[in-house]
PDB file of C-alpha atoms in Angstrom:
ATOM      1  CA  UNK A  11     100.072  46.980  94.922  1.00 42.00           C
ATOM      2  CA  UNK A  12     100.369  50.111  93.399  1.00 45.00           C
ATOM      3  CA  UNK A  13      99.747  52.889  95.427  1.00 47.00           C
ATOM      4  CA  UNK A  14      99.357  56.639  94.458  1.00 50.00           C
ATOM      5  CA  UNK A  15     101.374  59.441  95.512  1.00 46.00           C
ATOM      6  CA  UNK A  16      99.095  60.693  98.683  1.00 45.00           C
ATOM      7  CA  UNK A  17      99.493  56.619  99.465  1.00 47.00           C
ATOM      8  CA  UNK A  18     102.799  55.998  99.435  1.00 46.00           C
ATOM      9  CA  UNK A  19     103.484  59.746 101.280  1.00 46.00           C
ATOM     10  CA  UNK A  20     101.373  58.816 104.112  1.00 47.00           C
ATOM     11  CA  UNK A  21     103.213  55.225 104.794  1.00 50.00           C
ATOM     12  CA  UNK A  22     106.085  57.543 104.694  1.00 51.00           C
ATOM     13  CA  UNK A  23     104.708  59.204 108.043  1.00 55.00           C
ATOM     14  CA  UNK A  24     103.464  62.011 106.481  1.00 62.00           C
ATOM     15  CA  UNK A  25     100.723  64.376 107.732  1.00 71.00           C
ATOM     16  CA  UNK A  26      98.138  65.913 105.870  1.00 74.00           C
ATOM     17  CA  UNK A  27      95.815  68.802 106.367  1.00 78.00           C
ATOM     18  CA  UNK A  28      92.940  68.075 104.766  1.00 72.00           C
ATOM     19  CA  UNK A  29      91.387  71.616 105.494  1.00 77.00           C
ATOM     20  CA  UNK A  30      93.817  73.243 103.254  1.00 79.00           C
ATOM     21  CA  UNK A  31      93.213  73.645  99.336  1.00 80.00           C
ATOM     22  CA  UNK A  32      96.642  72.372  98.794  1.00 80.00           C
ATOM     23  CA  UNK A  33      96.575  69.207 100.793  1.00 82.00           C
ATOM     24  CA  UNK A  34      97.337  66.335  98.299  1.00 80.00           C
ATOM     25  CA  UNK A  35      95.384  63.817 100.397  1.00 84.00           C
ATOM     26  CA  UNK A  36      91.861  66.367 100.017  1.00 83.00           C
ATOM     27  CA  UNK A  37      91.808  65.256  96.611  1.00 84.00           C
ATOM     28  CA  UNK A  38      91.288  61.511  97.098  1.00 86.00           C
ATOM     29  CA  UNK A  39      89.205  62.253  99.924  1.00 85.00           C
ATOM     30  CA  UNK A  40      87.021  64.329  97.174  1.00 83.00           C
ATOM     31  CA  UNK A  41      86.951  61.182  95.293  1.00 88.00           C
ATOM     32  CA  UNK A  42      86.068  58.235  97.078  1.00 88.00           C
ATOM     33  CA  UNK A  43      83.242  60.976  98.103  1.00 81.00           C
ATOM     34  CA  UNK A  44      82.212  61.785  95.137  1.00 86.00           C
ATOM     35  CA  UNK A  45      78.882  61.248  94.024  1.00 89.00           C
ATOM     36  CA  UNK A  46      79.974  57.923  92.392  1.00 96.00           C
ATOM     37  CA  UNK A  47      83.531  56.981  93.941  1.00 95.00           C
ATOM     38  CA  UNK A  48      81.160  55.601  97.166  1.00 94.00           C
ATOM     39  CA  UNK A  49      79.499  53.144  94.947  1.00 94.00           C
ATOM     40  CA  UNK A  50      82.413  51.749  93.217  1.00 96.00           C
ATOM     41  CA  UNK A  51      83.990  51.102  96.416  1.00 95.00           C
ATOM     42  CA  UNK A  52      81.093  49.591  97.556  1.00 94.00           C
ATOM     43  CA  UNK A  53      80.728  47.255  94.573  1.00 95.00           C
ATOM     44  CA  UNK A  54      84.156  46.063  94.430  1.00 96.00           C
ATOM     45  CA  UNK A  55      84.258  45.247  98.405  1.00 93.00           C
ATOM     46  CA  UNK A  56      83.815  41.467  97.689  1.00 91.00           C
ATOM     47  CA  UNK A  57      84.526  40.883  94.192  1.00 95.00           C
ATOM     48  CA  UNK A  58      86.755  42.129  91.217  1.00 97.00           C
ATOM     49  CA  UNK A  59      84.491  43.146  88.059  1.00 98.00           C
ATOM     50  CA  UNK A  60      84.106  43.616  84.648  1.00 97.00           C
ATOM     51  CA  UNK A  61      83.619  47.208  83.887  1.00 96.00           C
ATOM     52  CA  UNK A  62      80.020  46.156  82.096  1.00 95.00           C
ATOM     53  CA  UNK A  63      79.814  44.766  85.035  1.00 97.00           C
ATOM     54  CA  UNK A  64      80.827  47.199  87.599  1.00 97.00           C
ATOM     55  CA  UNK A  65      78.417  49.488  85.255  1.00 96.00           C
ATOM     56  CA  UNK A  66      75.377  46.881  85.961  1.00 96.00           C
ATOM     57  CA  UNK A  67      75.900  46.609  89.685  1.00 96.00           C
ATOM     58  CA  UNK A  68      75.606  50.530  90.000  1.00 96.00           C
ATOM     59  CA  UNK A  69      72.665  51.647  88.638  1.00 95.00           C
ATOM     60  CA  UNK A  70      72.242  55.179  87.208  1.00 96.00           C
ATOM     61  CA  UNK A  71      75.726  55.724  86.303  1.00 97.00           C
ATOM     62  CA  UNK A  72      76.755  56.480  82.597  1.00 97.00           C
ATOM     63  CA  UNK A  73      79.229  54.604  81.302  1.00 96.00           C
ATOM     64  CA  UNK A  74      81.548  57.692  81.039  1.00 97.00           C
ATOM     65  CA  UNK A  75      81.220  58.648  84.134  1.00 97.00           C
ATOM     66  CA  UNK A  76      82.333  55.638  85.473  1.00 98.00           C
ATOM     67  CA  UNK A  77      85.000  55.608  83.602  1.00 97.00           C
ATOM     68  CA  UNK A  78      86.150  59.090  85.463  1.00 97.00           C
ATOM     69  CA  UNK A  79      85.577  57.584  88.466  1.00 97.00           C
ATOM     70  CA  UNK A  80      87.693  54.681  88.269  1.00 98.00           C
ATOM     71  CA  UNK A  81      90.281  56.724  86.696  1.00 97.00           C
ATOM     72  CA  UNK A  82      90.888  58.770  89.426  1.00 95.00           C
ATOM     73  CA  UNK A  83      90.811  56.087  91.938  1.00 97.00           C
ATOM     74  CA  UNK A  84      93.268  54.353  89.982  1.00 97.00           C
ATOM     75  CA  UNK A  85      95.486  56.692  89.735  1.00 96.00           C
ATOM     76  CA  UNK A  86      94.866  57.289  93.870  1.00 95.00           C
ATOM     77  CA  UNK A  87      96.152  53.730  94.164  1.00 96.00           C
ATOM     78  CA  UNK A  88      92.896  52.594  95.377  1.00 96.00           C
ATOM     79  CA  UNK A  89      91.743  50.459  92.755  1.00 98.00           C
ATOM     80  CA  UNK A  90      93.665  48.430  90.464  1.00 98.00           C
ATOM     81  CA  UNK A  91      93.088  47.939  86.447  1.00 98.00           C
ATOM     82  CA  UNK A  92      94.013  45.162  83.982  1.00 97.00           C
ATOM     83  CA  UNK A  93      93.230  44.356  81.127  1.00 96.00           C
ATOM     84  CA  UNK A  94      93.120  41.347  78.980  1.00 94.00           C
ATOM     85  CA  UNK A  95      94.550  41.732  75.756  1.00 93.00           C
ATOM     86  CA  UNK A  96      91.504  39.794  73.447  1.00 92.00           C
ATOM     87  CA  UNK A  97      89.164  41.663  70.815  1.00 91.00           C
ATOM     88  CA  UNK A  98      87.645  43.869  72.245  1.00 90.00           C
ATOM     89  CA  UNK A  99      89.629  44.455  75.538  1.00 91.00           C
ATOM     90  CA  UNK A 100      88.155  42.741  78.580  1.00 93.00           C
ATOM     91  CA  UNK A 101      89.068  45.356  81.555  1.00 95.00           C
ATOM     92  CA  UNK A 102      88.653  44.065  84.993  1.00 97.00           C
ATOM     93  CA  UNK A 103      88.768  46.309  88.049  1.00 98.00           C
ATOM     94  CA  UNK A 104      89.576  45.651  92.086  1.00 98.00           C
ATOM     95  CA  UNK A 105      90.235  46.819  94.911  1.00 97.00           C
ATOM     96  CA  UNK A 106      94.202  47.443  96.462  1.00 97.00           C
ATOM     97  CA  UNK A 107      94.868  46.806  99.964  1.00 97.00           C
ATOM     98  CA  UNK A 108      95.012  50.955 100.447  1.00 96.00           C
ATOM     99  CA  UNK A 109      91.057  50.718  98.804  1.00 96.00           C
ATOM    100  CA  UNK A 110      90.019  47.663 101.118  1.00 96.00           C
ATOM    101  CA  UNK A 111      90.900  50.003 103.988  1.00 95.00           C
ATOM    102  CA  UNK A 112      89.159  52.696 102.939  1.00 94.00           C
ATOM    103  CA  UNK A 113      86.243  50.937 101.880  1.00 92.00           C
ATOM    104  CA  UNK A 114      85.520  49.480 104.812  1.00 92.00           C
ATOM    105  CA  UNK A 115      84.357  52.098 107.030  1.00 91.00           C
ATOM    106  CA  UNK A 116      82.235  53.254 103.385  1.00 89.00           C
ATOM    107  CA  UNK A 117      80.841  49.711 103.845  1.00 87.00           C
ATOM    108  CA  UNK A 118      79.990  49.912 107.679  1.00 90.00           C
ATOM    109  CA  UNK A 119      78.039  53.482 107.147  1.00 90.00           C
ATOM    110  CA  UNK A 120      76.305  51.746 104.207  1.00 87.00           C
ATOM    111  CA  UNK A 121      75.256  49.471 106.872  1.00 88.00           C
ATOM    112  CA  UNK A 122      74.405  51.258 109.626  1.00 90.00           C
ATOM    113  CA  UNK A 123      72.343  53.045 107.084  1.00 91.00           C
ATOM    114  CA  UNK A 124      70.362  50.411 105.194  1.00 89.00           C
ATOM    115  CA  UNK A 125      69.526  48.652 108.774  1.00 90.00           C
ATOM    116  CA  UNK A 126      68.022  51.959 110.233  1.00 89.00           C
ATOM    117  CA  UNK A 127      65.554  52.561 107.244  1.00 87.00           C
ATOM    118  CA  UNK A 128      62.349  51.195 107.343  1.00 73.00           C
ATOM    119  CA  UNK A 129      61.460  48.751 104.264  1.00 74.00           C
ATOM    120  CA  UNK A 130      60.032  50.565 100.935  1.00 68.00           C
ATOM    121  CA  UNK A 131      56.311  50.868 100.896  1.00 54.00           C
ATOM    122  CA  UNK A 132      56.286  50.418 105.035  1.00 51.00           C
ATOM    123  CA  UNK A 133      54.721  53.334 107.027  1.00 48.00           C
TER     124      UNK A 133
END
């Protein structure tokens, strides 16, 4: 796995602050919050996918906004990239162990969420 820098200073036993402006680890916390960063963690939870396919699965995001998102979580070490050297370039995206972990409590409020709310057109 390859893990970014806030990833590999935490196994280190490093705390963070998260309430300052300087805390490294506020910035991946800003992206897997992120308007989109939720939703590509959510997607990949059970399968590794094709950026057109990654794009599909979330609906409403533009293509290059995806492609910021899974930039940054990339380089956060919480998703991994690789790509397939054919014409054109088949890039396929997954979750690292560090993403699975954080995913997972993304996926449980996701949920607790969808099992609370009535069904559309009910009430």
């Amino acid at each position: 796995m390859t893990g970014g820098a806030q990833h590999r200073q935490a196994e280190a036993g490093a705390r963070y602050d998260v309430l300052h402006t300087d805390c490294p680890a506020r910035d991946v916390v800003d992206h897997v919050t992120s308007r989109w960063g939720v939703w590509v963690l959510i997607s990949l939870r059970s399968n590794d996918l094709r950026f057109y396919e990654l794009r599909q699965s979330i609906q409403g995001i533009s293509e290059k906004m995806l492609a910021q998102t899974l930039r940054a979580l990339v380089q956060d070490g919480l998703v991994w990239r690789e790509v397939e050297p054919t014409t054109p370039p088949q890039v396929t995206y997954g979750l690292t162990e560090f993403g699975r972990d954080v995913g997972e409590p993304l996926t449980e409020l996701f949920d607790r969420i969808t099992r609370r709310l009535s069904p559309r057109g009910a009430g």
